[in-house]
CSV table of N, CA and C in Angstrom, one decimal:
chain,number,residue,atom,x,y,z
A,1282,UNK,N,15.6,-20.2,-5.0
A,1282,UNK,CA,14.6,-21.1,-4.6
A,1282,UNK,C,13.8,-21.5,-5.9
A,1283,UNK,N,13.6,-22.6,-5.6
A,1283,UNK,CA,12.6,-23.3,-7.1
A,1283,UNK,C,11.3,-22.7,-7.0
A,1284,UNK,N,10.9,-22.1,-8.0
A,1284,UNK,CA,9.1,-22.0,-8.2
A,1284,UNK,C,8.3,-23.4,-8.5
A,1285,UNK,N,8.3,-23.5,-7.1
A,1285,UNK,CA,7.3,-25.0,-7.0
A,1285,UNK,C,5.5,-24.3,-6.0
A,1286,UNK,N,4.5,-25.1,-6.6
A,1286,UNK,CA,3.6,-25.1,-6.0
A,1286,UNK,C,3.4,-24.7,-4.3
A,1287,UNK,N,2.2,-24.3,-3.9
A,1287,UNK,CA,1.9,-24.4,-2.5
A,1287,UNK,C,1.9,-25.8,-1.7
A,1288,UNK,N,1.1,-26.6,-2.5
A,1288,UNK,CA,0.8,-28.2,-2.1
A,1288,UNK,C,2.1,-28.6,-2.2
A,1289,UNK,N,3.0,-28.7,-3.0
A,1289,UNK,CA,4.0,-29.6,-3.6
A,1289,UNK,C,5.2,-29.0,-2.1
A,1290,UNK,N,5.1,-27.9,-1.9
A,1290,UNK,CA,6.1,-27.6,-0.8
A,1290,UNK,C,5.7,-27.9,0.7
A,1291,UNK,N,4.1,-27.6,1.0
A,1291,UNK,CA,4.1,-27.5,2.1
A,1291,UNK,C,3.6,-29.4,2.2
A,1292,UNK,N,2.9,-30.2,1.2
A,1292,UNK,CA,2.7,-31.7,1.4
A,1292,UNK,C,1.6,-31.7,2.8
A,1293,UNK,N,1.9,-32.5,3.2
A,1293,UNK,CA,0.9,-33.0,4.4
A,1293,UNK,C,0.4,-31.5,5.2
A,1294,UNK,N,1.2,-30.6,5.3
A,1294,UNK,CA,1.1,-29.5,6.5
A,1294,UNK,C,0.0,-28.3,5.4
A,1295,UNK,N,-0.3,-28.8,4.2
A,1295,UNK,CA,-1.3,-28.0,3.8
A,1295,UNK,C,-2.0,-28.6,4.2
A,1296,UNK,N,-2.5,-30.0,4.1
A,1296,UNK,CA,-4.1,-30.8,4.4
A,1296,UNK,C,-4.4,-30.3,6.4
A,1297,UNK,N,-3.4,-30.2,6.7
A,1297,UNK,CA,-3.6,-30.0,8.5
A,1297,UNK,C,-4.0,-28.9,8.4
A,1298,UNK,N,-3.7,-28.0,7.9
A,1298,UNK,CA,-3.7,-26.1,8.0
A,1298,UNK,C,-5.2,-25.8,7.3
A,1299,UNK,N,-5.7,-26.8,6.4
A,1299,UNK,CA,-6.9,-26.1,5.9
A,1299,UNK,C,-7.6,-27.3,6.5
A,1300,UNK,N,-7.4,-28.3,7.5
A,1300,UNK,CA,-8.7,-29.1,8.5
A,1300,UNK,C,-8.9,-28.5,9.6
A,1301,UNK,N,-9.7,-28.9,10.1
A,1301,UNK,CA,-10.4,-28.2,11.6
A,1301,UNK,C,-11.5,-27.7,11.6
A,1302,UNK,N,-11.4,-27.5,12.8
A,1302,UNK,CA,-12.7,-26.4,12.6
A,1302,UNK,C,-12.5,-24.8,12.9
A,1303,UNK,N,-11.4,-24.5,12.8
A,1303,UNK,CA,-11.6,-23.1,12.7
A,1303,UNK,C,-11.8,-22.2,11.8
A,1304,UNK,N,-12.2,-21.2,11.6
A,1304,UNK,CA,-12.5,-19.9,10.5
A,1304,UNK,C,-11.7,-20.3,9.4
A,1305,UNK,N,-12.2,-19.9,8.4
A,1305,UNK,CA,-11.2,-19.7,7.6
A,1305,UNK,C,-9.8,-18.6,7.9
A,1306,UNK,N,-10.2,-17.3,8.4
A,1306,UNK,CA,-9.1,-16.3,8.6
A,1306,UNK,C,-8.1,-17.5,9.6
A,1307,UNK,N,-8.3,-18.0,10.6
A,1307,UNK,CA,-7.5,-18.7,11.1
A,1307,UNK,C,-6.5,-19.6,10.4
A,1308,UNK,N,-7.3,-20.3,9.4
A,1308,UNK,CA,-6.7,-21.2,8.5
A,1308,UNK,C,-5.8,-20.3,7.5
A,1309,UNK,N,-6.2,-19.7,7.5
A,1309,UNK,CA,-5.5,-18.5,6.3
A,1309,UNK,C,-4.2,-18.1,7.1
A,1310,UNK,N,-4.5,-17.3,8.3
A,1310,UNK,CA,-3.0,-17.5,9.3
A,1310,UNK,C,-1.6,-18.1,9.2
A,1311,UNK,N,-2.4,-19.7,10.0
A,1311,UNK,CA,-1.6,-20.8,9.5
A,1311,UNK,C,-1.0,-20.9,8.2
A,1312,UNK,N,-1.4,-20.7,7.4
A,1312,UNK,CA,-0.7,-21.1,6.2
A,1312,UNK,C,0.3,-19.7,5.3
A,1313,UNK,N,-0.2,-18.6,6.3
A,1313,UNK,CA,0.9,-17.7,5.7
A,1313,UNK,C,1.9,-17.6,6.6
A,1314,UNK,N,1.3,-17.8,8.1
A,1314,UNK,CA,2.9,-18.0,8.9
A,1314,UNK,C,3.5,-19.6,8.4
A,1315,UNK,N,3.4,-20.4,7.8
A,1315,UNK,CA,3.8,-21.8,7.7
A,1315,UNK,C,4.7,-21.3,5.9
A,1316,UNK,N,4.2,-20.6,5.1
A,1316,UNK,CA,4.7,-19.7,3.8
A,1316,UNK,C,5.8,-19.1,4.0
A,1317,UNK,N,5.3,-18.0,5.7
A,1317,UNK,CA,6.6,-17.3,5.7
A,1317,UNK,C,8.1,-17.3,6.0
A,1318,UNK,N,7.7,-18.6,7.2
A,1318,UNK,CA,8.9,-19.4,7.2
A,1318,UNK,C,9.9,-20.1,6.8
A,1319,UNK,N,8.9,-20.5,4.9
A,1319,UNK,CA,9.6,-20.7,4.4
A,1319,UNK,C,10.4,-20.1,3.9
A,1320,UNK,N,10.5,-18.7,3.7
A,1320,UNK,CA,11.3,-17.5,3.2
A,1320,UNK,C,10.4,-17.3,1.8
A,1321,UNK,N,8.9,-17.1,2.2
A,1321,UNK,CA,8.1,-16.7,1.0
A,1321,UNK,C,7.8,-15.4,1.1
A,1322,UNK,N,7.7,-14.5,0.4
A,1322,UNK,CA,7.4,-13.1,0.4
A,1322,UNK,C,5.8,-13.0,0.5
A,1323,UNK,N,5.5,-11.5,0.7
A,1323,UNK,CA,3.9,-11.2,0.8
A,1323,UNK,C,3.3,-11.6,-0.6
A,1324,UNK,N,3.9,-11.2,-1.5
A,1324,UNK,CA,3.1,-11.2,-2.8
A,1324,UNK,C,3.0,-12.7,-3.5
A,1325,UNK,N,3.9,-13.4,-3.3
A,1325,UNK,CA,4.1,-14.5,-3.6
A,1325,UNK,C,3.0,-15.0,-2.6
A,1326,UNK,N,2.9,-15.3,-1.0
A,1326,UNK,CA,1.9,-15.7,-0.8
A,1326,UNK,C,0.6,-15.2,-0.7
A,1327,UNK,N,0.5,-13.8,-1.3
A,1327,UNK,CA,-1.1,-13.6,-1.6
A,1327,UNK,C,-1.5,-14.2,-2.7
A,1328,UNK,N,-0.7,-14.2,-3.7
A,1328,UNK,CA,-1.0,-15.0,-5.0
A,1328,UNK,C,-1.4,-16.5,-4.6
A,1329,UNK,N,-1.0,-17.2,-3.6
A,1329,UNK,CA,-1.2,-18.8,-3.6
A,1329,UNK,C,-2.4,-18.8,-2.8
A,1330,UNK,N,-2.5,-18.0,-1.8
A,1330,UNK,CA,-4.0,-17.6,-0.9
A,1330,UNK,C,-5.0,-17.6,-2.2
A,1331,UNK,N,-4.7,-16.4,-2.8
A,1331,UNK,CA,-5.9,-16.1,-3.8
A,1331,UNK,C,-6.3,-17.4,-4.8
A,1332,UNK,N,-5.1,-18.2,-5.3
A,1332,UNK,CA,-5.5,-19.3,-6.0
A,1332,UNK,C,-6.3,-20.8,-4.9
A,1333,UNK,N,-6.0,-20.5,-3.8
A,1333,UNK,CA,-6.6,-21.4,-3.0
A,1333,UNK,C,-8.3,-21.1,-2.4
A,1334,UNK,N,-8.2,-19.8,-2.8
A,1334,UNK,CA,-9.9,-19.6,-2.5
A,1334,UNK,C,-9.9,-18.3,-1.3
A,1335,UNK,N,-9.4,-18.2,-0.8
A,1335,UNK,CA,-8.8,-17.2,0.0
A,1335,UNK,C,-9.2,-16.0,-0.1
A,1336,UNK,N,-9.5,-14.9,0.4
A,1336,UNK,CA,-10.1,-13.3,-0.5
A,1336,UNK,C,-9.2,-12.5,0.6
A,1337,UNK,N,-8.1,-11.9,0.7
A,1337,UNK,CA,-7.2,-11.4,1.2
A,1337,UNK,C,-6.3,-10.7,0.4
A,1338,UNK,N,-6.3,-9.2,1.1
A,1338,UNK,CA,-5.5,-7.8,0.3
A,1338,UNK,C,-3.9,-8.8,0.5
A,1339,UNK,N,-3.2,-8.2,-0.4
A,1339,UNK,CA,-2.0,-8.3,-0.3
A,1339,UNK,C,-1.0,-7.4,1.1
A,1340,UNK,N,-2.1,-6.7,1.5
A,1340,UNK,CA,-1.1,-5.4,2.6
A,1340,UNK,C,-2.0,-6.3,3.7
A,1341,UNK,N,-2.7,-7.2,4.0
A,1341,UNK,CA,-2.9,-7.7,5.1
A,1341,UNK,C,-2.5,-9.2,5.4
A,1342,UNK,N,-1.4,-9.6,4.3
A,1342,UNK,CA,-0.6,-10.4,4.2
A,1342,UNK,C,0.7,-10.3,4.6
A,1343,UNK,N,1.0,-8.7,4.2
A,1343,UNK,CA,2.2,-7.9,4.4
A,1343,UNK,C,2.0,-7.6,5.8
A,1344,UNK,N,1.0,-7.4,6.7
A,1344,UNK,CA,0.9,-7.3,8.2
A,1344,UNK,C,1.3,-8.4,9.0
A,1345,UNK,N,0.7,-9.6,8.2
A,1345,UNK,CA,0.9,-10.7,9.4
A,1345,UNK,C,2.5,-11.2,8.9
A,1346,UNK,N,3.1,-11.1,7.9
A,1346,UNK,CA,4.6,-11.4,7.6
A,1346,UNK,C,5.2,-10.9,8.7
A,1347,UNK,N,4.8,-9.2,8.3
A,1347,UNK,CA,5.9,-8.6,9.6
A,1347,UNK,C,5.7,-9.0,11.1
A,1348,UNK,N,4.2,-9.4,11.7
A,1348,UNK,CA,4.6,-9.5,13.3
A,1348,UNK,C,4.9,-10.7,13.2
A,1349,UNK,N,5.0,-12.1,11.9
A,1349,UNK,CA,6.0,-13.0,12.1
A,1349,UNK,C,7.2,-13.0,12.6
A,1350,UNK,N,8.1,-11.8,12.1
A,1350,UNK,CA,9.4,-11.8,11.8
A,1350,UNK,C,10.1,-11.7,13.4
A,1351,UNK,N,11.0,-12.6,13.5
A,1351,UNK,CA,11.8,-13.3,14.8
A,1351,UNK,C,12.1,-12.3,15.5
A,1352,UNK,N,11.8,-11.9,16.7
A,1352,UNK,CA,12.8,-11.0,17.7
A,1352,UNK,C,14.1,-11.4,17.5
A,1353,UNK,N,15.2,-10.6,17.9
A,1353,UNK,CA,16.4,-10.8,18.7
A,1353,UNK,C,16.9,-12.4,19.5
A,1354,UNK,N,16.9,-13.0,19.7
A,1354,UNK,CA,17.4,-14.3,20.1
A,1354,UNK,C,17.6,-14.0,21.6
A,1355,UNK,N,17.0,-14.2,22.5
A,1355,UNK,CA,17.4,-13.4,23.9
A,1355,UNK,C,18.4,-13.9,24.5
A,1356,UNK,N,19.3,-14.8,24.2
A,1356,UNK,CA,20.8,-14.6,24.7
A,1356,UNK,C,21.5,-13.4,23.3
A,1357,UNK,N,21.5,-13.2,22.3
A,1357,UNK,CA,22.2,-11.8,21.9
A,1357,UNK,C,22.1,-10.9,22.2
A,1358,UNK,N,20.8,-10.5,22.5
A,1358,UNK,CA,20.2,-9.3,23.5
A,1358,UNK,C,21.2,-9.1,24.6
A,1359,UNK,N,21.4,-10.5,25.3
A,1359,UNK,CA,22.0,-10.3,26.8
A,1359,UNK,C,23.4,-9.7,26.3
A,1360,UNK,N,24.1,-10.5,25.5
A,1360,UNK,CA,25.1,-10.0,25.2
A,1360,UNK,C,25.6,-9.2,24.9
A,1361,UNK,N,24.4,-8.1,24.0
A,1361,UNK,CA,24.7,-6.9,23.4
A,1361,UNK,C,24.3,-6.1,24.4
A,1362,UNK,N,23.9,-6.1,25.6
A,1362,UNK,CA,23.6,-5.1,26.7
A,1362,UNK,C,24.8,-5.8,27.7
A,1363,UNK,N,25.3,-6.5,28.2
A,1363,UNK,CA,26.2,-6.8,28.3
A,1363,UNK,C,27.8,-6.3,28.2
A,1364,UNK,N,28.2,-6.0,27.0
A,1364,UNK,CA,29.0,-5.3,26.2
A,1364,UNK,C,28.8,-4.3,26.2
A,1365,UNK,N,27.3,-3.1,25.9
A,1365,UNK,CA,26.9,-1.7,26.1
A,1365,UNK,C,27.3,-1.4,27.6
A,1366,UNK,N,27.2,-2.0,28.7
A,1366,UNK,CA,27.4,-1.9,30.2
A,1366,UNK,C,28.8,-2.0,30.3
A,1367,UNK,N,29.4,-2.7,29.6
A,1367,UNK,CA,31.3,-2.8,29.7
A,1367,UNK,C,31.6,-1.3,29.1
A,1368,UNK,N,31.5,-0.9,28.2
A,1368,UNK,CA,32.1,0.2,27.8
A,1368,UNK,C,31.5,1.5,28.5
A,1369,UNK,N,30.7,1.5,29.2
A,1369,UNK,CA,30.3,3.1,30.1
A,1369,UNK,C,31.3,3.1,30.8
């Protein structure tokens, strides 16, 4: 992946994520689930928080990444219990 800016990648969906009226921590949220999607790491997005004005540990960047991260797709789930129930 290119080392390109926060603005330059996210474009219009940065100006939405830091309007409103909610908290900053809210806005902060948004933009690290909107980061992590993209397939950005914790440290890489603490670094672009902290240049954006942001005051946020790197391990509580590393918290909201992980309850990002996708369950199981619930038709594979079915599948793979499915298949576990075939072979008893």
């Amino acid at each position: 992946m290119e080392s390109r800016s926060i603005p330059t990648i996210l474009g219009k969906d940065l100006a939405e994520a830091l309007s409103g009226t909610t908290s900053n921590g809210w806005r902060g949220r948004r933009l690290i689930r909107m980061m992590a999607q993209d397939g950005w790491g914790a440290p890489r997005i603490h670094a672009e928080l902290t240049k954006l004005g942001f005051i946020i540990s790197e391990k509580t960047v590393s918290r909201y990444t992980q309850r990002l991260r996708a369950e199981p797709d619930q038709v594979k789930r079915w599948v793979r219990w499915d298949a576990n129930e075939r072979r008893r």
